[in-house]
Amino acid sequence: MASMDIFEGDAFSIIELTRALENIPYKPATLSGSGLFGPRGVRSRTVVTLRDEVLPERIPAAGVMILRDGQPGEPEVTLSPLRYHYQHRAELEVVVQAGTGRASAFDTLIAAIGTAMEADRTLGGLCDWVEPEAPASVDLPIEGAAALKAAVITVVLHYTTTGPLA
């Protein structure tokens, strides 16, 4: 059986590949200009997560989550050793946009957030405890587009520091 050693001889050289591409009646670069294919939006299954950003003009199919830093509030202070105990209230804005299936997509996203928080109540050791509050959802009609379903989830972050700026 004859074989070709691809390491010694070039089994399929770049020159041969270029010649083969040049002989194709419809070159890949001209396919878009042929009118056979039209541009189509890409639907993502990934939730876009942002921090302290404005709501984007386009909402992906899976939705958008925007973390708002919130306020740490007044800490409880203990002396000897000096410690500041905070119950920081952050907000997580959750938005889904769809013509149909909006409620189920929203419920799936809320459930995934709950599962993630229950799996790691300390955020990898950054907090002593993370406690989400129940969201109150609202449907927002958008003129000329699919409606939005949104909610604000307040997340209470319990943590202790050695100083207000630590």
mmCIF file of C-alpha atoms in Angstrom:
data_model
loop_
_atom_site.group_PDB
_atom_site.id
_atom_site.type_symbol
_atom_site.label_atom_id
_atom_site.label_comp_id
_atom_site.label_asym_id
_atom_site.label_seq_id
_atom_site.Cartn_x
_atom_site.Cartn_y
_atom_site.Cartn_z
ATOM 1 C CA MET A 1 0.000 0.000 0.000
ATOM 2 C CA ALA A 2 1.394 3.345 -1.008
ATOM 3 C CA SER A 3 1.375 6.113 1.549
ATOM 4 C CA MET A 4 2.536 9.672 1.525
ATOM 5 C CA ASP A 5 4.559 11.003 4.400
ATOM 6 C CA ILE A 6 2.990 14.381 5.128
ATOM 7 C CA PHE A 7 6.030 15.428 7.127
ATOM 8 C CA GLU A 8 8.574 14.756 4.365
ATOM 9 C CA GLY A 9 6.501 15.599 1.285
ATOM 10 C CA ASP A 10 3.725 18.181 1.152
ATOM 11 C CA ALA A 11 0.598 16.041 0.708
ATOM 12 C CA PHE A 12 -1.636 19.032 0.040
ATOM 13 C CA SER A 13 0.376 22.149 -0.467
ATOM 14 C CA ILE A 14 -0.968 25.638 -0.011
ATOM 15 C CA ILE A 15 -0.336 26.273 -3.702
ATOM 16 C CA GLU A 16 -2.532 23.323 -4.695
ATOM 17 C CA LEU A 17 -5.209 24.476 -2.250
ATOM 18 C CA THR A 18 -5.147 27.991 -3.724
ATOM 19 C CA ARG A 19 -5.478 26.613 -7.274
ATOM 20 C CA ALA A 20 -8.401 24.420 -6.220
ATOM 21 C CA LEU A 21 -10.197 27.401 -4.648
ATOM 22 C CA GLU A 22 -9.612 29.533 -7.742
ATOM 23 C CA ASN A 23 -11.311 26.893 -9.901
ATOM 24 C CA ILE A 24 -14.537 26.936 -7.859
ATOM 25 C CA PRO A 25 -17.272 28.685 -9.922
ATOM 26 C CA TYR A 26 -18.589 30.520 -6.839
ATOM 27 C CA LYS A 27 -15.703 31.563 -4.668
ATOM 28 C CA PRO A 28 -16.418 31.767 -0.920
ATOM 29 C CA ALA A 29 -15.770 35.516 -0.981
ATOM 30 C CA THR A 30 -18.451 36.072 -3.626
ATOM 31 C CA LEU A 31 -21.147 33.850 -2.114
ATOM 32 C CA SER A 32 -22.628 36.703 -0.126
ATOM 33 C CA GLY A 33 -22.886 38.807 -3.286
ATOM 34 C CA SER A 34 -24.673 36.077 -5.230
ATOM 35 C CA GLY A 35 -28.027 36.825 -3.579
ATOM 36 C CA LEU A 36 -28.499 33.190 -2.580
ATOM 37 C CA PHE A 37 -28.046 33.919 1.090
ATOM 38 C CA GLY A 38 -29.444 36.735 3.182
ATOM 39 C CA PRO A 39 -28.132 38.045 6.492
ATOM 40 C CA ARG A 40 -29.857 36.659 9.546
ATOM 41 C CA GLY A 41 -29.557 37.602 13.198
ATOM 42 C CA VAL A 42 -27.804 35.249 15.534
ATOM 43 C CA ARG A 43 -29.780 34.167 18.585
ATOM 44 C CA SER A 44 -27.599 33.559 21.602
ATOM 45 C CA ARG A 45 -28.359 31.155 24.421
ATOM 46 C CA THR A 46 -26.008 33.046 26.707
ATOM 47 C CA VAL A 47 -27.327 35.554 29.218
ATOM 48 C CA VAL A 48 -25.530 38.884 28.964
ATOM 49 C CA THR A 49 -24.335 40.030 32.387
ATOM 50 C CA LEU A 50 -23.462 43.667 33.002
ATOM 51 C CA ARG A 51 -22.498 45.763 36.007
ATOM 52 C CA ASP A 52 -23.977 49.223 36.523
ATOM 53 C CA GLU A 53 -24.701 49.623 32.789
ATOM 54 C CA VAL A 54 -27.778 50.957 31.030
ATOM 55 C CA LEU A 55 -30.172 48.459 29.489
ATOM 56 C CA PRO A 56 -28.870 47.545 26.012
ATOM 57 C CA GLU A 57 -31.009 48.318 22.969
ATOM 58 C CA ARG A 58 -30.981 44.672 21.876
ATOM 59 C CA ILE A 59 -31.812 41.960 24.369
ATOM 60 C CA PRO A 60 -30.403 38.487 23.605
ATOM 61 C CA ALA A 61 -32.848 35.574 23.511
ATOM 62 C CA ALA A 62 -31.569 34.253 26.849
ATOM 63 C CA GLY A 63 -31.933 37.660 28.541
ATOM 64 C CA VAL A 64 -29.872 40.291 30.329
ATOM 65 C CA MET A 65 -28.804 40.601 33.970
ATOM 66 C CA ILE A 66 -27.521 43.922 35.272
ATOM 67 C CA LEU A 67 -25.926 44.020 38.710
ATOM 68 C CA ARG A 68 -26.424 47.315 40.525
ATOM 69 C CA ASP A 69 -23.912 47.810 43.334
ATOM 70 C CA GLY A 70 -26.490 49.247 45.714
ATOM 71 C CA GLN A 71 -25.655 50.670 49.123
ATOM 72 C CA PRO A 72 -23.802 49.006 51.978
ATOM 73 C CA GLY A 73 -25.891 50.811 54.590
ATOM 74 C CA GLU A 74 -24.766 51.496 58.138
ATOM 75 C CA PRO A 75 -22.619 48.715 59.574
ATOM 76 C CA GLU A 76 -22.872 47.164 62.984
ATOM 77 C CA VAL A 77 -19.533 47.743 64.674
ATOM 78 C CA THR A 78 -17.874 45.412 67.156
ATOM 79 C CA LEU A 79 -14.794 46.373 69.154
ATOM 80 C CA SER A 80 -11.855 44.224 70.193
ATOM 81 C CA PRO A 81 -11.133 43.304 67.487
ATOM 82 C CA LEU A 82 -12.607 46.131 65.453
ATOM 83 C CA ARG A 83 -14.967 44.727 62.817
ATOM 84 C CA TYR A 84 -17.646 46.241 60.578
ATOM 85 C CA HIS A 85 -20.596 43.945 59.822
ATOM 86 C CA TYR A 86 -22.538 44.950 56.713
ATOM 87 C CA GLN A 87 -25.820 43.890 55.181
ATOM 88 C CA HIS A 88 -25.185 45.339 51.738
ATOM 89 C CA ARG A 89 -28.279 45.509 49.523
ATOM 90 C CA ALA A 90 -27.377 45.057 45.861
ATOM 91 C CA GLU A 91 -29.899 44.724 43.045
ATOM 92 C CA LEU A 92 -29.947 42.348 40.121
ATOM 93 C CA GLU A 93 -32.108 43.532 37.215
ATOM 94 C CA VAL A 94 -33.288 40.631 35.071
ATOM 95 C CA VAL A 95 -34.811 41.299 31.630
ATOM 96 C CA VAL A 96 -36.114 38.901 28.972
ATOM 97 C CA GLN A 97 -37.600 39.935 25.619
ATOM 98 C CA ALA A 98 -39.621 37.564 23.454
ATOM 99 C CA GLY A 99 -42.789 37.535 21.421
ATOM 100 C CA THR A 100 -43.784 34.085 22.659
ATOM 101 C CA GLY A 101 -42.443 32.016 25.524
ATOM 102 C CA ARG A 102 -41.381 35.113 27.431
ATOM 103 C CA ALA A 103 -42.753 33.870 30.758
ATOM 104 C CA SER A 104 -41.063 30.474 30.535
ATOM 105 C CA ALA A 105 -37.724 32.026 29.484
ATOM 106 C CA PHE A 106 -37.987 34.445 32.399
ATOM 107 C CA ASP A 107 -38.863 31.681 34.871
ATOM 108 C CA THR A 108 -35.946 29.584 33.614
ATOM 109 C CA LEU A 109 -33.544 32.481 34.118
ATOM 110 C CA ILE A 110 -34.853 33.279 37.618
ATOM 111 C CA ALA A 111 -34.586 29.596 38.587
ATOM 112 C CA ALA A 112 -30.997 29.454 37.278
ATOM 113 C CA ILE A 113 -30.068 32.514 39.349
ATOM 114 C CA GLY A 114 -31.609 30.925 42.438
ATOM 115 C CA THR A 115 -29.790 27.648 41.834
ATOM 116 C CA ALA A 116 -26.455 29.440 41.410
ATOM 117 C CA MET A 117 -26.915 31.422 44.626
ATOM 118 C CA GLU A 118 -27.962 28.352 46.602
ATOM 119 C CA ALA A 119 -24.934 26.439 45.312
ATOM 120 C CA ASP A 120 -22.488 29.021 46.703
ATOM 121 C CA ARG A 121 -23.956 31.165 49.473
ATOM 122 C CA THR A 122 -20.570 32.765 50.173
ATOM 123 C CA LEU A 123 -19.678 33.752 46.578
ATOM 124 C CA GLY A 124 -16.449 31.824 46.806
ATOM 125 C CA GLY A 125 -15.626 33.237 50.245
ATOM 126 C CA LEU A 126 -16.249 36.903 49.389
ATOM 127 C CA CYS A 127 -19.293 37.099 51.687
ATOM 128 C CA ASP A 128 -20.438 35.424 54.869
ATOM 129 C CA TRP A 129 -23.890 34.833 53.366
ATOM 130 C CA VAL A 130 -25.863 35.780 50.238
ATOM 131 C CA GLU A 131 -29.620 36.056 50.539
ATOM 132 C CA PRO A 132 -31.854 36.872 47.539
ATOM 133 C CA GLU A 133 -35.306 38.335 48.065
ATOM 134 C CA ALA A 134 -38.317 37.308 45.992
ATOM 135 C CA PRO A 135 -38.635 39.246 42.721
ATOM 136 C CA ALA A 136 -41.761 41.075 41.633
ATOM 137 C CA SER A 137 -41.946 40.777 37.847
ATOM 138 C CA VAL A 138 -43.570 43.186 35.420
ATOM 139 C CA ASP A 139 -44.448 42.945 31.716
ATOM 140 C CA LEU A 140 -43.414 46.007 29.723
ATOM 141 C CA PRO A 141 -44.920 46.486 26.249
ATOM 142 C CA ILE A 142 -42.558 47.937 23.646
ATOM 143 C CA GLU A 143 -44.038 49.686 20.620
ATOM 144 C CA GLY A 144 -42.931 47.937 17.440
ATOM 145 C CA ALA A 145 -41.048 45.150 19.241
ATOM 146 C CA ALA A 146 -41.586 42.145 21.470
ATOM 147 C CA ALA A 147 -42.541 42.934 25.059
ATOM 148 C CA LEU A 148 -40.108 42.763 27.961
ATOM 149 C CA LYS A 149 -40.535 40.797 31.159
ATOM 150 C CA ALA A 150 -38.389 42.235 33.917
ATOM 151 C CA ALA A 151 -37.788 42.047 37.641
ATOM 152 C CA VAL A 152 -35.465 43.482 40.236
ATOM 153 C CA ILE A 153 -34.037 40.929 42.648
ATOM 154 C CA THR A 154 -32.646 42.469 45.806
ATOM 155 C CA VAL A 155 -29.649 40.490 47.012
ATOM 156 C CA VAL A 156 -28.523 41.015 50.608
ATOM 157 C CA LEU A 157 -24.787 40.455 51.001
ATOM 158 C CA HIS A 158 -23.728 39.778 54.593
ATOM 159 C CA TYR A 159 -20.024 40.358 55.173
ATOM 160 C CA THR A 160 -17.532 41.566 57.765
ATOM 161 C CA THR A 161 -14.514 43.802 57.169
ATOM 162 C CA THR A 162 -11.753 45.344 59.250
ATOM 163 C CA GLY A 163 -12.598 48.835 57.981
ATOM 164 C CA PRO A 164 -15.205 50.702 55.935
ATOM 165 C CA LEU A 165 -12.811 50.952 52.979
ATOM 166 C CA ALA A 166 -11.333 47.457 53.272
#
